[in-house]
PDB file of C-alpha atoms in Angstrom:
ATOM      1  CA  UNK U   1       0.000   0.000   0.000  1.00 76.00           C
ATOM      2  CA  UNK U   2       1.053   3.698  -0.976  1.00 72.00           C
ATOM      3  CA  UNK U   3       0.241   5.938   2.151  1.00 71.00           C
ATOM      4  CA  UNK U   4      -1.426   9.228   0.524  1.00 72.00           C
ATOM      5  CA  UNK U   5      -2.755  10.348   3.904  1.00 73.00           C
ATOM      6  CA  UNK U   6      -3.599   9.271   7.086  1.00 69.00           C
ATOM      7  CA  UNK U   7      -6.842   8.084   5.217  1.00 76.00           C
ATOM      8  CA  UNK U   8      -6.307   7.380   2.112  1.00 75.00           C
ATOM      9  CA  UNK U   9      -3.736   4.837   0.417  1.00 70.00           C
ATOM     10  CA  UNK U  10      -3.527   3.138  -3.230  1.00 75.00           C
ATOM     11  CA  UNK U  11      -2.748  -0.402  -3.283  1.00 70.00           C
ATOM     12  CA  UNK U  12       0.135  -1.715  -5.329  1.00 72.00           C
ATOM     13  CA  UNK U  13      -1.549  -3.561  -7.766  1.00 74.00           C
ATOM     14  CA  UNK U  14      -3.266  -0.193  -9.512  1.00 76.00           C
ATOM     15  CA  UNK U  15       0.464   0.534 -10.201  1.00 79.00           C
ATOM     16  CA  UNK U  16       1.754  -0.448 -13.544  1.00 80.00           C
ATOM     17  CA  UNK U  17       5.476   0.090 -14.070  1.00 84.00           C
ATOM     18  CA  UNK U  18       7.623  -0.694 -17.128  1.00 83.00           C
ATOM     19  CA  UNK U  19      11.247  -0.073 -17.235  1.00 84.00           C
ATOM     20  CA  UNK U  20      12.862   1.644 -20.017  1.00 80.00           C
ATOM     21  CA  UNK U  21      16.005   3.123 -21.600  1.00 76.00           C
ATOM     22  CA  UNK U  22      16.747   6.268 -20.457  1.00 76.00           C
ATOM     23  CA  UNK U  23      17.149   9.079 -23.024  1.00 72.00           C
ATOM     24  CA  UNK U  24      20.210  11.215 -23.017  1.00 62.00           C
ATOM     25  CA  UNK U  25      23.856  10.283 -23.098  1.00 64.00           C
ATOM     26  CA  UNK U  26      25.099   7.459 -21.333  1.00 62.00           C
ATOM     27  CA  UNK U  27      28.039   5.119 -20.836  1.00 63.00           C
ATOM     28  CA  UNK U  28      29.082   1.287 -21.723  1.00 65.00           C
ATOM     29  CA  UNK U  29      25.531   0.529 -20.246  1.00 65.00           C
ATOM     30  CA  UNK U  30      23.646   2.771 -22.594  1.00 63.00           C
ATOM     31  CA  UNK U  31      22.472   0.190 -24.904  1.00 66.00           C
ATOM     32  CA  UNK U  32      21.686  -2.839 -22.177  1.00 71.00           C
ATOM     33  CA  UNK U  33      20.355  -1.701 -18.718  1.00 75.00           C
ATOM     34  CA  UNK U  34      16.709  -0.032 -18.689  1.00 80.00           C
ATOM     35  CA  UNK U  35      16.786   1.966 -15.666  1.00 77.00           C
ATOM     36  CA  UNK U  36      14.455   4.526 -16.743  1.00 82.00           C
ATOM     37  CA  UNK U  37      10.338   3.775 -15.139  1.00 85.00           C
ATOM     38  CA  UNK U  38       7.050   4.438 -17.080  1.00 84.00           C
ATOM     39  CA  UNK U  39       4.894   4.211 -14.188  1.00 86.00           C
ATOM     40  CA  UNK U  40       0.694   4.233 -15.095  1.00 87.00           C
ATOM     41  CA  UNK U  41      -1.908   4.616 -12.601  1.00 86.00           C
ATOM     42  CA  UNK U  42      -5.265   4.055 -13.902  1.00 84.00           C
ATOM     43  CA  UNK U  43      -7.184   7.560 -12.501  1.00 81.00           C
ATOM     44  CA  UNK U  44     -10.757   6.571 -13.514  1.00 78.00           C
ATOM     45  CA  UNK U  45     -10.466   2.865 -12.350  1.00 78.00           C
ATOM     46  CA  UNK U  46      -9.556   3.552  -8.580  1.00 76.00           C
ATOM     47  CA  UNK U  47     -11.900   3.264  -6.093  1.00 74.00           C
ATOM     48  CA  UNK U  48      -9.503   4.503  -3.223  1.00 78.00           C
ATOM     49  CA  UNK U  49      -9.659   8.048  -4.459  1.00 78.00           C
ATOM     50  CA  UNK U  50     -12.919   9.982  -3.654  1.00 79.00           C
ATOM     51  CA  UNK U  51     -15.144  10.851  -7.101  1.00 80.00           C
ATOM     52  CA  UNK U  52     -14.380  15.179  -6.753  1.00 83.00           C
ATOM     53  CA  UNK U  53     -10.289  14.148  -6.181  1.00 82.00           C
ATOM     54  CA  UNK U  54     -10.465  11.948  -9.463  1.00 80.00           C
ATOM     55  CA  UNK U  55     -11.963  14.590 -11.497  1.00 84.00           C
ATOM     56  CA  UNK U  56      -9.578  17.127 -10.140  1.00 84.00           C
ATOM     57  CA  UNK U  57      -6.359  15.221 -10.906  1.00 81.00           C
ATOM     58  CA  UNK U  58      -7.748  14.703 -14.348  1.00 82.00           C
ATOM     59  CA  UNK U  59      -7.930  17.991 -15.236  1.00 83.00           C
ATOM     60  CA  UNK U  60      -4.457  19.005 -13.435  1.00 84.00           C
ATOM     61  CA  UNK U  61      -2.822  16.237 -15.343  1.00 78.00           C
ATOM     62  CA  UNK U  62      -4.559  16.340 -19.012  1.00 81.00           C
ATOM     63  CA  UNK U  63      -1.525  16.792 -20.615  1.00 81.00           C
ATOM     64  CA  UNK U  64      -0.260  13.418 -18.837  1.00 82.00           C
ATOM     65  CA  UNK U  65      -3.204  11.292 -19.105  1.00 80.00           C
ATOM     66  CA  UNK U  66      -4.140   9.018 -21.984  1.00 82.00           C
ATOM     67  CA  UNK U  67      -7.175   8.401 -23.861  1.00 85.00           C
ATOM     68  CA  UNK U  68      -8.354   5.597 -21.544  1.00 81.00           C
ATOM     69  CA  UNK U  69      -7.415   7.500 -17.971  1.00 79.00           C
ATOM     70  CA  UNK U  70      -4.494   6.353 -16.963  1.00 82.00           C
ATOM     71  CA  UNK U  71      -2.068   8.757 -15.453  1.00 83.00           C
ATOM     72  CA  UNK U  72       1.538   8.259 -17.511  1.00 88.00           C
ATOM     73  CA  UNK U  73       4.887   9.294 -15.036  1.00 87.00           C
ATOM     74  CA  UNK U  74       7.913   9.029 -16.384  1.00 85.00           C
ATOM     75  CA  UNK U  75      11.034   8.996 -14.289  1.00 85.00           C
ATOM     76  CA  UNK U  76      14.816   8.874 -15.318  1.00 82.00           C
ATOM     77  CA  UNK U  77      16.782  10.627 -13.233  1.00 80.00           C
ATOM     78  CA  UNK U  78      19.247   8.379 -11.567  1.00 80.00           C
ATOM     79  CA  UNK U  79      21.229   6.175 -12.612  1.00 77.00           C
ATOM     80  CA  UNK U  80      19.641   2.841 -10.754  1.00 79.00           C
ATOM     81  CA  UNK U  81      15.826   1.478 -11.154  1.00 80.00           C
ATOM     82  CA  UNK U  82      15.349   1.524  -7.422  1.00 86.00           C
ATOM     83  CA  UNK U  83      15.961   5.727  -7.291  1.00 88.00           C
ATOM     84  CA  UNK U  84      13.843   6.198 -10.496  1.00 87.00           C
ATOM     85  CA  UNK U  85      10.747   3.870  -9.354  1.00 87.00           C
ATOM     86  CA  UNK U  86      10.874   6.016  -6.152  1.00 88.00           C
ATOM     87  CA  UNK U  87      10.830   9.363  -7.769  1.00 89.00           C
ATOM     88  CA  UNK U  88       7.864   8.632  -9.946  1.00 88.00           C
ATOM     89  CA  UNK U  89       6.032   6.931  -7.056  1.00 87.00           C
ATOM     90  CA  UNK U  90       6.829  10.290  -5.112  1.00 89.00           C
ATOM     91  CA  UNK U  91       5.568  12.522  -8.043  1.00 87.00           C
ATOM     92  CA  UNK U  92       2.473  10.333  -8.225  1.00 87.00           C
ATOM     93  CA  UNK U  93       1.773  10.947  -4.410  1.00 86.00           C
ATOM     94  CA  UNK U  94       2.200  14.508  -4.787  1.00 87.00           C
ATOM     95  CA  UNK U  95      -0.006  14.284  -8.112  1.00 84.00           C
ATOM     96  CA  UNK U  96      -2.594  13.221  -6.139  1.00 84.00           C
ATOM     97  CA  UNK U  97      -1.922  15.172  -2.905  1.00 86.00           C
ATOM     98  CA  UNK U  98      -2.894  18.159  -4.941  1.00 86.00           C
ATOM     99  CA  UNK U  99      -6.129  16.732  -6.324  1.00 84.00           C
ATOM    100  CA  UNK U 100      -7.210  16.270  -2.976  1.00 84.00           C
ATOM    101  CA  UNK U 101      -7.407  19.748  -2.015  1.00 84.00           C
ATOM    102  CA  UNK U 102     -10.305  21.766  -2.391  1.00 86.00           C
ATOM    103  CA  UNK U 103      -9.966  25.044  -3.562  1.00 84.00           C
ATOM    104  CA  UNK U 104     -11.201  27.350  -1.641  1.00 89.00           C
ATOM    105  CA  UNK U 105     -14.405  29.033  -3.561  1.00 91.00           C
ATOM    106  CA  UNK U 106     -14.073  32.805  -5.131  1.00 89.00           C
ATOM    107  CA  UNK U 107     -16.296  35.289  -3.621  1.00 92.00           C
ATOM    108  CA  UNK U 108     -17.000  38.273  -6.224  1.00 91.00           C
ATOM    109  CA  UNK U 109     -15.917  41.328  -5.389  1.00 92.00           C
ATOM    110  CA  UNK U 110     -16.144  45.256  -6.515  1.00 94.00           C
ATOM    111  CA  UNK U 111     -13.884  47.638  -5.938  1.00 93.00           C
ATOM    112  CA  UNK U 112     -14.618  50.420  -3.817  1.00 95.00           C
ATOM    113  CA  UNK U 113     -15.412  54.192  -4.455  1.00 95.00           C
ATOM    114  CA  UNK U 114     -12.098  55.195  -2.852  1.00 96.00           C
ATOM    115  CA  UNK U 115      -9.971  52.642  -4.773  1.00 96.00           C
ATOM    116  CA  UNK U 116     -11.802  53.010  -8.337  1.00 96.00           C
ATOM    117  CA  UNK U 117     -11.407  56.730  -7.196  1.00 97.00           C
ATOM    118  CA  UNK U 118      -7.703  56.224  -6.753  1.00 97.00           C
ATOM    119  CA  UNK U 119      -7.139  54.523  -9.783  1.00 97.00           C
ATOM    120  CA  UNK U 120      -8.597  57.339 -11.803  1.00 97.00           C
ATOM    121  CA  UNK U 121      -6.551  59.899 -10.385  1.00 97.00           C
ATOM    122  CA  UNK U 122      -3.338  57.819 -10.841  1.00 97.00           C
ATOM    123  CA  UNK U 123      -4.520  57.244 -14.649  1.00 97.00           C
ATOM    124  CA  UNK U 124      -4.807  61.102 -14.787  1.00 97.00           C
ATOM    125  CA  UNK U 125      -1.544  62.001 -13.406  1.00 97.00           C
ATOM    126  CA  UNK U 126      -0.071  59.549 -15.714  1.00 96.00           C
ATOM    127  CA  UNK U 127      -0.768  61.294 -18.555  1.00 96.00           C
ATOM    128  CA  UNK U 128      -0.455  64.670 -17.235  1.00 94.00           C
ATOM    129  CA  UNK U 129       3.234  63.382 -17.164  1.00 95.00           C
ATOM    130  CA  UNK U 130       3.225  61.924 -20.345  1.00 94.00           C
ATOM    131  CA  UNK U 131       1.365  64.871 -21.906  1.00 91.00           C
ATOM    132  CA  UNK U 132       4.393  67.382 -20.602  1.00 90.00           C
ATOM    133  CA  UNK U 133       6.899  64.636 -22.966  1.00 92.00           C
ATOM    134  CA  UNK U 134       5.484  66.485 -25.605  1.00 88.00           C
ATOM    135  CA  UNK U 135       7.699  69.503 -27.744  1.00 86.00           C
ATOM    136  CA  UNK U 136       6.531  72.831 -26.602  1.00 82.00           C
ATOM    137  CA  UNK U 137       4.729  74.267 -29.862  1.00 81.00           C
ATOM    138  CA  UNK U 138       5.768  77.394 -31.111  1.00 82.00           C
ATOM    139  CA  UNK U 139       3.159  79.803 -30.424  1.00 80.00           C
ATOM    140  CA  UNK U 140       1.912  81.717 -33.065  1.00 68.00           C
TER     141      UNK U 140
END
């Protein structure tokens, strides 16, 4: 199990990892070890998440999320599988850390008298300054 909070934790078996060659330069190894992981966590199949947090991480993951839900993490860091399985299992906890906060809901506001006021007079000034840029015209 993958502690998310006190309350909530995924169990392994949502987790589908494949290892990978990493992209980039490398050394002798470059060709034979795949230490890179490709780590997919099905979003709309998991029944540990609560129905508002899945829709959330959706949307703050679309660009990492394929056509049939599943969340896509890539991790290739380090050097060793170990490191790079535990950075994507990180980023996938914070993923879903942040789905699982509400935002708090906008209250509409106006601005006041004094401040639309104030914003006026600064608007005036400005172009009292900008109008005294101007060559003096040669009076006739």
């Amino acid at each position: 199990m993958i502690a998310i909070t006190p309350h909530i934790a995924l169990p392994e078996g949502e987790l589908e990892e494949r290892f990978i060659h990493s992209p980039g330069p490398g050394g002798q190894n470059v060709n034979k070890v795949a230490t890179a992981v490709q780590l997919r966590f099905h979003v709309a199949g998991c029944a540990a998440l609560p129905s508002d947090a899945r829709e959330r991480l959706l949307r703050l993951a679309h660009g990492r999320i394929t056509r049939e839900g599943y969340l896509v993490i890539r991790a290739h860091t380090f050097r060793t599988r170990e490191r790079n399985r535990r950075e994507a299992r990180e980023r996938l906890v914070q993923w879903i850390r942040r789905a699982l906060e509400v935002p708090k809901r906008r209250i509409a506001t106006r601005p006041s008298q004094t401040a639309r006021r104030r914003r006026l007079d600064d608007k005036h000034a400005r172009g009292a300054v900008k109008e005294r840029r101007r060559p003096v015209l040669p009076a006739d």
